[in-house]
CSV table of C-alpha atoms in Angstrom, one decimal:
chain,number,residue,atom,x,y,z
B,29,MET,CA,-7.3,2.1,-11.0
B,30,SER,CA,-10.7,2.8,-9.6
B,31,THR,CA,-13.6,3.2,-12.1
B,32,LYS,CA,-16.4,5.7,-12.0
B,33,THR,CA,-19.7,4.2,-11.0
B,34,GLU,CA,-21.8,7.2,-11.8
B,35,THR,CA,-21.7,10.4,-13.8
B,36,PRO,CA,-20.2,13.1,-11.6
B,37,PRO,CA,-21.9,16.4,-11.3
B,38,SER,CA,-20.4,19.1,-13.5
B,39,ARG,CA,-19.5,21.3,-10.6
B,40,MET,CA,-19.2,20.5,-6.9
B,41,ASN,CA,-20.3,23.4,-4.7
B,42,SER,CA,-19.9,22.3,-1.1
B,43,THR,CA,-17.6,20.4,1.2
B,44,GLN,CA,-20.1,17.5,1.5
B,45,ALA,CA,-20.4,17.4,-2.3
B,46,TRP,CA,-16.7,17.0,-2.7
B,47,VAL,CA,-16.4,14.4,0.1
B,48,THR,CA,-19.2,12.3,-1.4
B,49,TYR,CA,-17.7,12.6,-4.9
B,50,LEU,CA,-14.2,11.6,-3.9
B,51,SER,CA,-15.4,8.8,-1.6
B,52,LYS,CA,-18.1,7.3,-3.8
B,53,VAL,CA,-17.2,8.1,-7.4
B,54,GLU,CA,-13.5,8.6,-7.7
B,55,LEU,CA,-11.7,6.7,-4.8
B,56,PRO,CA,-14.1,4.1,-3.3
B,57,VAL,CA,-11.5,1.4,-3.4
B,58,LEU,CA,-8.9,3.5,-1.6
B,59,ALA,CA,-11.4,4.7,0.9
B,60,ASN,CA,-12.6,1.2,1.8
B,61,THR,CA,-9.1,-0.3,2.0
B,62,LEU,CA,-7.8,2.5,4.2
B,63,ARG,CA,-10.8,2.1,6.4
B,64,ARG,CA,-10.2,-1.7,6.7
B,65,ILE,CA,-6.5,-1.2,7.5
B,66,ASP,CA,-7.1,1.5,10.0
B,67,GLU,CA,-9.6,-0.6,11.9
B,68,LEU,CA,-6.9,-3.2,12.6
B,69,THR,CA,-5.6,-1.7,15.8
B,70,ASP,CA,-3.9,-4.5,17.8
B,71,SER,CA,-1.4,-7.2,17.1
B,72,SER,CA,-3.3,-10.3,18.2
B,73,ASN,CA,-2.9,-13.3,15.9
B,74,SER,CA,-6.2,-12.8,14.2
B,75,THR,CA,-5.5,-9.1,13.4
B,76,VAL,CA,-2.0,-10.0,12.1
B,77,ASN,CA,-3.6,-12.4,9.8
B,78,GLU,CA,-6.2,-9.9,8.6
B,79,LEU,CA,-3.4,-7.3,7.9
B,80,ALA,CA,-1.4,-9.8,6.0
B,81,ASN,CA,-4.4,-10.8,3.9
B,82,VAL,CA,-5.3,-7.2,3.0
B,83,ILE,CA,-1.7,-6.7,1.8
B,84,LEU,CA,-1.4,-10.1,0.0
B,85,ASN,CA,-4.7,-9.5,-1.9
B,86,ASP,CA,-2.8,-6.8,-3.9
B,87,ALA,CA,0.4,-7.9,-5.7
B,88,GLN,CA,1.7,-4.3,-6.1
B,89,LEU,CA,1.0,-3.5,-2.4
B,90,THR,CA,2.8,-6.7,-1.4
B,91,SER,CA,5.9,-5.9,-3.4
B,92,GLN,CA,6.0,-2.3,-2.1
B,93,VAL,CA,5.6,-3.4,1.6
B,94,LEU,CA,8.4,-6.0,1.2
B,95,ARG,CA,10.7,-3.4,-0.5
B,96,LEU,CA,10.1,-1.0,2.4
B,97,SER,CA,10.6,-3.8,4.9
B,98,ASN,CA,14.2,-4.1,3.6
B,99,THR,CA,15.1,-0.4,4.0
B,100,VAL,CA,17.2,0.9,6.9
B,101,PHE,CA,14.3,3.4,7.7
B,102,TYR,CA,12.1,0.5,8.9
B,103,ASN,CA,14.6,-2.4,9.3
B,104,GLN,CA,17.7,-1.3,11.1
B,105,THR,CA,18.7,-4.9,11.8
B,106,ARG,CA,19.1,-5.3,8.0
B,107,THR,CA,17.7,-8.8,8.3
B,108,GLN,CA,16.4,-9.8,4.9
B,109,VAL,CA,12.6,-10.0,4.8
B,110,SER,CA,10.9,-11.9,2.0
B,111,THR,CA,7.3,-12.5,3.3
B,112,VAL,CA,4.6,-10.2,4.7
B,113,SER,CA,4.1,-12.3,7.8
B,114,ARG,CA,7.9,-12.3,8.5
B,115,ALA,CA,7.9,-8.5,8.1
B,116,ILE,CA,5.1,-8.2,10.7
B,117,THR,CA,7.0,-10.4,13.1
B,118,LEU,CA,10.4,-8.8,12.6
B,119,ILE,CA,9.5,-5.1,12.1
B,120,GLY,CA,6.2,-4.9,13.9
B,121,PHE,CA,2.5,-4.7,13.3
B,122,ASP,CA,2.2,-0.9,13.3
B,123,ALA,CA,5.2,-0.4,11.0
B,124,VAL,CA,3.8,-2.8,8.4
B,125,LYS,CA,0.4,-1.1,8.7
B,126,SER,CA,2.2,2.2,8.1
B,127,MET,CA,4.0,0.9,5.1
B,128,ALA,CA,0.7,-0.5,3.6
B,129,ILE,CA,-1.1,2.9,4.1
B,130,SER,CA,1.7,4.9,2.5
B,131,SER,CA,2.0,2.5,-0.4
B,132,LEU,CA,-1.7,2.5,-1.0
B,133,ILE,CA,-1.8,6.3,-1.0
B,134,VAL,CA,1.0,6.6,-3.5
B,135,ASP,CA,-0.2,3.9,-5.9
B,136,SER,CA,-3.9,4.7,-5.8
B,137,LEU,CA,-3.4,8.4,-6.5
B,138,LEU,CA,-0.5,8.3,-9.0
B,139,LYS,CA,-2.3,5.6,-11.1
B,140,ARG,CA,-4.9,8.2,-11.8
B,141,ASN,CA,-2.9,11.4,-12.5
B,142,ASP,CA,0.6,12.9,-12.6
B,143,ARG,CA,-0.3,16.6,-12.2
B,144,PRO,CA,2.6,18.7,-10.9
B,145,HIS,CA,0.4,19.7,-7.9
B,146,LEU,CA,-0.2,16.0,-7.0
B,147,LEU,CA,3.5,15.2,-7.2
B,148,ARG,CA,4.4,18.2,-5.1
B,149,CYS,CA,1.7,17.3,-2.5
B,150,LEU,CA,3.0,13.7,-2.3
B,151,ALA,CA,6.6,15.0,-2.0
B,152,ARG,CA,5.5,17.2,0.9
B,153,ALA,CA,3.5,14.5,2.6
B,154,ILE,CA,6.3,11.9,2.5
B,155,HIS,CA,8.9,14.5,3.6
B,156,ALA,CA,6.7,15.6,6.5
B,157,ALA,CA,5.8,12.0,7.5
B,158,VAL,CA,9.5,11.0,7.7
B,159,GLN,CA,10.4,14.1,9.6
B,160,ALA,CA,7.7,13.6,12.2
B,161,ARG,CA,8.7,10.0,12.7
B,162,CYS,CA,12.4,10.8,13.0
B,163,LEU,CA,11.9,13.8,15.2
B,164,LEU,CA,9.6,12.1,17.7
B,165,PRO,CA,11.5,11.4,21.0
B,166,LYS,CA,11.9,7.7,21.2
B,167,ARG,CA,8.5,6.2,22.1
B,168,ASN,CA,6.8,2.9,21.4
B,169,GLU,CA,6.4,1.7,17.8
B,170,HIS,CA,2.7,2.7,17.8
B,171,ALA,CA,3.5,6.3,18.5
B,172,LEU,CA,6.2,6.4,15.8
B,173,GLU,CA,3.8,5.1,13.1
B,174,GLU,CA,0.9,7.2,14.4
B,175,VAL,CA,2.8,10.5,13.7
B,176,PHE,CA,4.1,9.1,10.3
B,177,ILE,CA,0.6,8.4,9.1
B,178,GLY,CA,-0.8,11.6,10.7
B,179,ALA,CA,1.6,13.7,8.6
B,180,LEU,CA,1.1,11.6,5.5
B,181,LEU,CA,-2.7,12.0,5.6
B,182,MET,CA,-2.9,15.6,7.0
B,183,ASN,CA,-3.6,16.9,3.5
B,184,ILE,CA,-5.5,13.9,2.1
B,185,GLY,CA,-8.2,16.2,0.8
B,186,GLU,CA,-5.7,18.1,-1.4
B,187,LEU,CA,-4.1,14.8,-2.5
B,188,ALA,CA,-7.4,13.3,-3.4
B,189,PHE,CA,-8.5,16.4,-5.3
B,190,TRP,CA,-5.4,16.7,-7.5
B,191,SER,CA,-5.6,13.0,-8.4
B,192,CYS,CA,-8.9,13.5,-10.2
B,193,GLU,CA,-9.5,15.0,-13.7
B,194,THR,CA,-12.2,17.6,-13.1
B,195,ASP,CA,-12.9,21.0,-14.7
B,196,GLN,CA,-12.5,22.5,-11.3
B,197,ALA,CA,-9.0,21.1,-10.9
B,198,ASN,CA,-8.1,22.7,-14.3
B,199,ASP,CA,-9.6,26.0,-13.2
B,200,LEU,CA,-7.8,26.0,-9.8
B,201,GLU,CA,-4.5,25.1,-11.5
B,202,THR,CA,-4.9,28.1,-13.8
B,203,LYS,CA,-5.7,30.4,-10.8
B,204,LEU,CA,-2.7,29.2,-8.8
B,205,ARG,CA,-0.4,29.5,-11.8
B,206,ALA,CA,-1.6,33.1,-12.1
B,207,GLY,CA,-0.4,33.7,-8.5
B,208,GLU,CA,-3.8,33.9,-6.7
B,209,PRO,CA,-3.6,33.2,-2.9
B,210,PRO,CA,-4.3,29.5,-2.5
B,211,VAL,CA,-7.1,29.6,0.1
B,212,GLU,CA,-9.0,32.4,-1.8
B,213,ALA,CA,-8.6,30.4,-5.1
B,214,GLN,CA,-9.9,27.3,-3.4
B,215,LYS,CA,-13.0,29.0,-2.0
B,216,ASP,CA,-13.6,30.7,-5.4
B,217,VAL,CA,-13.4,27.5,-7.5
B,218,LEU,CA,-14.3,24.7,-5.0
B,219,HIS,CA,-16.8,26.6,-2.8
B,220,THR,CA,-14.8,25.2,0.1
B,221,THR,CA,-11.1,24.6,1.1
B,222,PHE,CA,-8.7,21.7,1.0
B,223,ALA,CA,-8.7,21.8,4.9
B,224,GLU,CA,-12.5,21.3,5.0
B,225,ILE,CA,-12.4,18.5,2.4
B,226,THR,CA,-9.7,16.8,4.4
B,227,ARG,CA,-11.8,16.9,7.7
B,228,GLY,CA,-14.7,15.5,5.7
B,229,LEU,CA,-12.7,12.6,4.3
B,230,VAL,CA,-11.1,11.8,7.7
B,231,GLU,CA,-14.6,11.4,9.1
B,232,ALA,CA,-16.1,9.6,6.1
B,233,TRP,CA,-13.2,7.2,5.7
B,234,SER,CA,-12.9,6.6,9.5
B,235,LEU,CA,-9.2,7.4,9.6
B,236,GLY,CA,-9.1,7.3,13.4
B,237,PRO,CA,-9.0,9.7,16.4
B,238,PHE,CA,-5.4,10.8,16.1
B,239,ILE,CA,-5.7,12.0,12.5
B,240,LYS,CA,-9.0,13.6,13.5
B,241,GLU,CA,-7.1,15.6,16.2
B,242,VAL,CA,-4.4,16.6,13.7
B,243,VAL,CA,-6.8,18.1,11.2
B,244,ALA,CA,-9.2,19.7,13.6
B,245,PRO,CA,-9.3,23.5,13.7
B,246,GLY,CA,-7.7,25.3,16.7
B,247,GLN,CA,-4.8,24.4,18.9
B,248,ALA,CA,-3.4,20.9,18.9
B,249,ASN,CA,-4.4,18.9,22.0
B,250,SER,CA,-1.2,16.9,22.3
B,251,LYS,CA,2.6,17.2,21.6
B,252,ALA,CA,2.3,14.5,19.0
B,253,ALA,CA,-0.4,16.3,17.0
B,254,SER,CA,1.6,19.6,17.3
B,255,LEU,CA,4.7,17.8,16.0
B,256,VAL,CA,2.8,16.5,13.0
B,257,ARG,CA,1.3,20.0,12.2
B,258,HIS,CA,4.7,21.7,12.5
B,259,SER,CA,6.4,18.9,10.4
B,260,VAL,CA,3.8,19.5,7.6
B,261,GLU,CA,4.3,23.2,7.7
B,262,MET,CA,8.1,22.8,7.7
B,263,ALA,CA,8.0,20.4,4.7
B,264,LYS,CA,6.2,23.1,2.7
B,265,LEU,CA,8.5,25.9,3.8
B,266,SER,CA,11.7,23.8,3.1
B,267,GLU,CA,11.0,23.9,-0.6
B,268,ASN,CA,12.4,27.5,-0.5
B,269,GLY,CA,15.4,26.6,1.7
B,270,TRP,CA,16.2,26.1,5.3
B,271,ARG,CA,16.4,29.9,6.1
B,272,GLY,CA,13.9,32.7,6.5
B,273,SER,CA,11.8,34.1,9.3
B,274,GLU,CA,8.9,31.6,8.8
B,275,MET,CA,11.3,28.7,8.8
B,276,GLU,CA,13.0,30.0,12.0
B,277,SER,CA,9.5,30.2,13.7
B,278,VAL,CA,8.6,26.7,12.7
B,279,MET,CA,12.0,25.3,13.9
B,280,GLU,CA,11.4,27.0,17.3
B,281,ALA,CA,8.0,25.4,17.4
B,282,LEU,CA,9.4,22.0,16.5
B,283,GLY,CA,12.1,22.5,19.2
B,284,LYS,CA,9.3,23.0,21.8
B,285,ASP,CA,7.5,19.9,20.5
B,286,ILE,CA,10.6,17.6,21.0
B,287,GLY,CA,12.5,19.5,23.8
B,288,GLU,CA,15.5,20.6,21.6
B,289,ASN,CA,17.0,23.9,20.7
B,290,PRO,CA,16.4,25.2,17.1
B,291,ALA,CA,20.0,24.7,16.0
B,292,VAL,CA,19.8,21.0,16.8
B,293,VAL,CA,16.4,20.8,15.1
B,294,ARG,CA,17.9,22.4,11.9
B,295,ASP,CA,20.7,19.9,11.7
B,296,GLN,CA,18.4,17.0,12.3
B,297,LEU,CA,15.9,18.2,9.6
B,298,LYS,CA,18.6,18.2,7.0
B,299,ILE,CA,19.6,14.6,7.8
B,300,ASN,CA,16.0,13.5,7.8
B,301,ALA,CA,15.4,15.2,4.4
B,302,GLY,CA,17.9,12.7,2.9
B,303,GLU,CA,16.0,9.9,4.6
B,304,ALA,CA,12.7,11.2,3.1
B,305,ALA,CA,14.2,11.1,-0.4
B,306,ARG,CA,15.3,7.4,0.1
B,307,VAL,CA,11.8,6.5,1.4
B,308,ALA,CA,10.3,8.1,-1.7
B,309,VAL,CA,12.5,6.0,-4.0
B,310,SER,CA,11.5,2.9,-2.0
B,311,LEU,CA,7.9,3.8,-2.5
B,312,GLY,CA,8.5,3.7,-6.3
B,313,ILE,CA,8.3,7.5,-6.9
B,314,PRO,CA,12.0,8.6,-7.4
B,315,GLN,CA,10.7,11.6,-9.5
B,316,VAL,CA,9.4,13.4,-6.3
B,317,THR,CA,12.9,13.5,-4.8
B,318,ALA,CA,13.6,16.5,-7.1
B,319,LEU,CA,10.7,18.3,-5.3
B,320,MET,CA,12.3,17.8,-1.9
B,321,PRO,CA,14.8,20.1,-0.3
B,322,GLY,CA,18.5,19.1,-0.8
B,323,SER,CA,20.1,18.1,2.5
B,324,GLN,CA,23.4,19.8,1.6
B,325,SER,CA,22.3,23.2,0.3
B,326,ASP,CA,21.5,26.0,2.6
B,327,THR,CA,20.5,28.7,0.1
B,328,ARG,CA,17.1,30.1,-0.7
B,329,ASN,CA,17.4,29.0,-4.3
B,330,GLU,CA,18.2,25.4,-3.9
B,331,THR,CA,18.6,23.4,-7.1
B,332,THR,CA,16.9,20.1,-7.6
B,333,HIS,CA,18.8,17.1,-8.8
B,334,THR,CA,18.0,14.1,-10.9
B,335,PRO,CA,18.0,10.7,-9.1
B,336,GLU,CA,21.5,9.2,-9.0
B,337,VAL,CA,22.4,6.3,-11.3
B,338,ASP,CA,22.7,3.0,-9.4
B,339,PRO,CA,26.0,1.7,-10.5
B,340,ALA,CA,25.6,-1.7,-8.8
B,341,LEU,CA,22.3,-2.4,-10.3
B,342,GLN,CA,23.5,-1.1,-13.7
B,343,LEU,CA,26.4,-3.5,-13.6
B,344,GLN,CA,24.2,-6.4,-12.6
B,345,ILE,CA,21.7,-5.8,-15.5
B,346,LEU,CA,24.6,-5.2,-18.0
B,347,ARG,CA,26.0,-8.6,-17.0
B,348,ASP,CA,22.6,-10.1,-17.6
B,349,LEU,CA,22.6,-8.4,-21.0
B,350,THR,CA,26.1,-9.7,-21.9
B,351,HIS,CA,25.0,-13.2,-21.0
B,352,SER,CA,21.9,-12.9,-23.2
B,353,LEU,CA,24.0,-11.8,-26.1
B,354,THR,CA,26.6,-14.6,-25.8
B,355,ASP,CA,24.2,-17.3,-26.8
B,356,LYS,CA,21.6,-17.0,-29.6
B,357,PRO,CA,20.3,-13.5,-28.8
B,358,ASP,CA,16.6,-13.0,-28.2
B,359,ILE,CA,15.6,-9.4,-29.2
B,360,ASN,CA,12.6,-9.5,-26.9
B,361,GLU,CA,14.6,-10.6,-23.8
B,362,VAL,CA,17.4,-8.1,-24.5
B,363,CYS,CA,15.1,-5.1,-25.0
B,364,GLN,CA,13.1,-6.0,-21.9
B,365,LEU,CA,16.4,-6.0,-19.9
B,366,VAL,CA,17.3,-2.6,-21.5
B,367,ILE,CA,13.9,-1.1,-20.5
B,368,GLU,CA,14.3,-2.4,-17.0
B,369,GLY,CA,17.9,-1.0,-16.8
B,370,ILE,CA,16.9,2.4,-18.0
B,371,HIS,CA,13.9,2.5,-15.6
B,372,ARG,CA,15.6,1.1,-12.4
B,373,ALA,CA,19.3,1.7,-12.7
B,374,VAL,CA,19.3,5.0,-14.7
B,375,GLY,CA,16.4,6.3,-12.7
B,376,MET,CA,14.0,7.3,-15.5
B,377,GLN,CA,10.4,7.2,-14.6
B,378,ARG,CA,8.9,6.3,-18.0
B,379,VAL,CA,10.6,4.3,-20.8
B,380,VAL,CA,9.5,3.0,-24.2
B,381,LEU,CA,11.0,1.1,-27.1
B,382,LEU,CA,9.5,2.2,-30.4
B,383,MET,CA,10.0,0.1,-33.5
B,384,GLY,CA,9.0,0.4,-37.1
B,385,ASP,CA,5.5,-0.5,-38.1
B,386,ARG,CA,4.6,-2.9,-40.9
B,387,GLY,CA,4.4,0.0,-43.4
B,388,GLY,CA,7.8,1.2,-42.4
B,389,LEU,CA,6.7,4.8,-42.1
B,390,GLU,CA,6.1,5.1,-38.4
B,391,LEU,CA,7.7,4.1,-35.1
B,392,ILE,CA,5.2,2.6,-32.6
B,393,PRO,CA,5.5,1.2,-29.1
B,394,ARG,CA,6.9,-2.3,-28.8
B,395,LYS,CA,7.8,-2.4,-25.1
B,396,LEU,CA,6.9,0.0,-22.2
B,397,GLY,CA,8.2,0.5,-18.7
B,398,GLY,CA,7.2,2.6,-15.7
B,399,ARG,CA,4.1,4.2,-14.3
B,400,GLY,CA,2.2,6.6,-16.6
B,401,THR,CA,2.9,4.8,-19.9
B,402,GLU,CA,-0.5,3.1,-20.2
B,403,SER,CA,-1.9,5.6,-22.7
B,404,TRP,CA,1.2,5.2,-24.9
B,405,LYS,CA,0.5,1.7,-26.1
B,406,ASP,CA,-2.3,2.7,-28.5
B,407,ASN,CA,-1.3,6.3,-29.2
B,408,PHE,CA,2.4,7.1,-29.1
B,409,THR,CA,3.5,7.4,-32.8
B,410,ILE,CA,6.5,9.1,-34.4
B,411,HIS,CA,6.5,9.6,-38.2
B,412,LYS,CA,9.9,8.7,-39.6
B,413,ASP,CA,9.8,11.7,-41.9
B,414,GLY,CA,9.8,14.0,-38.8
B,415,THR,CA,6.3,15.4,-39.3
B,416,GLY,CA,3.7,15.5,-36.6
B,417,PRO,CA,3.8,16.8,-33.1
B,418,LEU,CA,6.5,14.3,-31.9
B,419,GLY,CA,8.7,14.6,-35.0
B,420,THR,CA,11.2,16.7,-33.0
B,421,LEU,CA,12.0,13.5,-31.0
B,422,LEU,CA,13.7,11.8,-33.9
B,423,PRO,CA,17.2,11.0,-32.7
B,424,HIS,CA,20.6,12.2,-33.7
B,425,ALA,CA,23.3,9.8,-34.8
B,426,SER,CA,23.7,8.7,-31.2
B,427,CYS,CA,22.0,8.9,-27.8
B,428,TYR,CA,21.3,12.4,-26.7
B,429,VAL,CA,19.3,14.6,-24.2
B,430,TYR,CA,16.1,15.9,-25.8
B,431,ARG,CA,15.3,19.5,-24.7
B,432,PRO,CA,11.8,20.8,-25.6
B,433,ARG,CA,11.5,23.9,-27.7
B,434,SER,CA,9.2,26.7,-26.8
B,435,GLY,CA,5.8,26.3,-28.4
B,436,THR,CA,6.1,22.6,-28.9
B,437,GLU,CA,2.9,21.0,-30.0
B,438,THR,CA,1.2,18.8,-27.3
B,439,VAL,CA,-0.5,15.5,-27.8
B,440,PRO,CA,-4.0,14.9,-26.3
B,441,TYR,CA,-3.1,11.6,-24.5
B,442,ASP,CA,-0.1,12.8,-22.5
B,443,ARG,CA,0.6,16.3,-21.3
B,444,TRP,CA,4.4,15.7,-20.8
B,445,LEU,CA,5.3,13.9,-24.0
B,446,GLY,CA,7.5,16.2,-26.1
B,447,ASN,CA,7.3,19.0,-23.5
B,448,VAL,CA,9.8,17.8,-21.0
B,449,PRO,CA,13.5,16.8,-21.2
B,450,ALA,CA,14.1,13.2,-22.2
B,451,LEU,CA,16.7,10.7,-23.2
B,452,VAL,CA,16.5,9.4,-26.8
B,453,GLY,CA,18.6,6.7,-28.4
B,454,PRO,CA,18.4,5.3,-32.0
B,455,LEU,CA,18.5,1.7,-33.1
B,456,LYS,CA,19.7,1.1,-36.7
B,457,ALA,CA,19.9,-1.9,-39.0
B,458,LYS,CA,22.3,-1.6,-41.9
B,459,GLY,CA,22.2,2.2,-41.7
B,460,ARG,CA,18.4,2.5,-41.5
B,461,LEU,CA,16.5,3.8,-38.4
B,462,VAL,CA,14.4,0.9,-37.2
B,463,GLY,CA,13.6,2.0,-33.6
B,464,LEU,CA,14.4,4.2,-30.7
B,465,PHE,CA,14.4,4.2,-26.9
B,466,TYR,CA,12.7,7.2,-25.2
B,467,ALA,CA,12.8,7.9,-21.5
B,468,ASP,CA,11.5,10.8,-19.4
B,469,ASN,CA,10.5,11.8,-15.9
B,470,ALA,CA,7.0,13.2,-16.7
B,471,ALA,CA,6.0,16.1,-14.3
B,472,ALA,CA,9.4,16.1,-12.6
B,473,ASP,CA,10.8,17.6,-15.7
B,474,TYR,CA,14.5,18.1,-14.7
B,475,VAL,CA,17.2,17.6,-17.3
B,476,PRO,CA,18.8,14.2,-17.2
B,477,SER,CA,22.4,14.3,-15.9
B,478,ASP,CA,25.6,13.4,-17.9
B,479,ASP,CA,25.8,10.3,-15.8
B,480,GLN,CA,22.3,9.3,-16.7
B,481,LEU,CA,23.0,9.9,-20.4
B,482,MET,CA,26.1,7.8,-20.3
B,483,ALA,CA,24.4,4.9,-18.5
B,484,PHE,CA,21.4,5.2,-20.9
B,485,GLY,CA,23.9,4.9,-23.8
B,486,HIS,CA,25.4,1.7,-22.3
B,487,PHE,CA,22.0,0.0,-22.3
B,488,VAL,CA,21.0,1.2,-25.8
B,489,GLN,CA,24.4,-0.1,-27.1
B,490,ASN,CA,23.4,-3.6,-26.0
B,491,ALA,CA,20.1,-3.5,-27.9
B,492,GLN,CA,22.0,-2.1,-30.9
B,493,LEU,CA,24.5,-5.0,-30.7
B,494,CYS,CA,21.6,-7.5,-30.6
B,495,ILE,CA,20.0,-6.0,-33.7
B,496,THR,CA,23.4,-5.9,-35.5
B,497,LEU,CA,24.0,-9.6,-34.7
B,498,LEU,CA,20.6,-10.6,-35.9
B,499,SER,CA,20.7,-8.5,-39.1
B,500,ASN,CA,24.1,-10.0,-40.0
B,501,SER,CA,23.1,-13.6,-39.3
């Protein structure tokens, strides 16, 4: 997470003020790394080494790139890739560069914030990027990745803005929630627009001539830039379904961009939407799949769905748990496996195991999993007597889906805790409550499915078995 190097002005009142603030105060590391990666424009040996080094300098970025390198979206040969240099050789310089940029954007911004507006913007950006890449008539690798990154970064100003905690972000959020037209609200609160901030950042961060063309005002100068713009517009409209006059118009425009009729485009868009959801999961943000259009539904009121349980991964982790319990069980090892199972196999974004404190009156965090749980370590507390803002989380006799009540008290360190649906499961020793597992999806506040609740219960049962074995020994 980037740290602030100076006290920001209380209110920014021009495009340049926002560009300077975002570049120098809030996101200097992201700006510099994107600039370095974007400057690497050929695949000579020296440049390949430079790209590999930029990626290898960041452990999180390395793991993300390798995960993406093993997806069908990038690696249709399905040859297993285990090193960055092998990924560049097998999949291509531009593709790995594209993976690095998308991973950086996601990680850098979500580390800072989980506002609903940021998640929705990320969902749109990933959806548009995948659509542009999939729709582009078969060209060389460089062109494919150019349109992907162009669509991903076309609204970088908006993404950067929502990743920062500023008074103006809170003010704009309030105006948008009240239904004010977005551009007018932006001008009123920011004294500029997201489009202007984006153009400023593209220039300041040296993001290259193609992205500059994509975000420039007026008509697009190339078919590729036009495809990117229409893909971004389509991604936004698709949140209200695949029908409607505006969607029909953008499908016609996309058809002209790629030389296909609108009916063929519509069918392709639905297939690509499923691919976009898989890419989001590979990027480590399964929660945004609920904000993407369903590829099966064709109504205007499309429902969103929770990420599916991964039965193969669930079985693998449950086998590891069984093995851990056959010998002398280690409570730390078992609970760590349970946390990982709930996070990765059940598909819950944030997971915590709370256990009783020394005084026996409170439950406090013992183990954490997932992005966005950093503030929980020193703050998340549940009073065993059910008092306090999170007393309503106290579990039933068994695992259950927690549903927030209206008027639930919030906690200052996490806007979602207690206010979104969650999975909760108790741990008991000789009839007494000694701990509980809690898991939610933060801003993507959909209700966990029955399958997720059942899988969650399987994992919690293993932790309960371990505690029972230890308390009886």
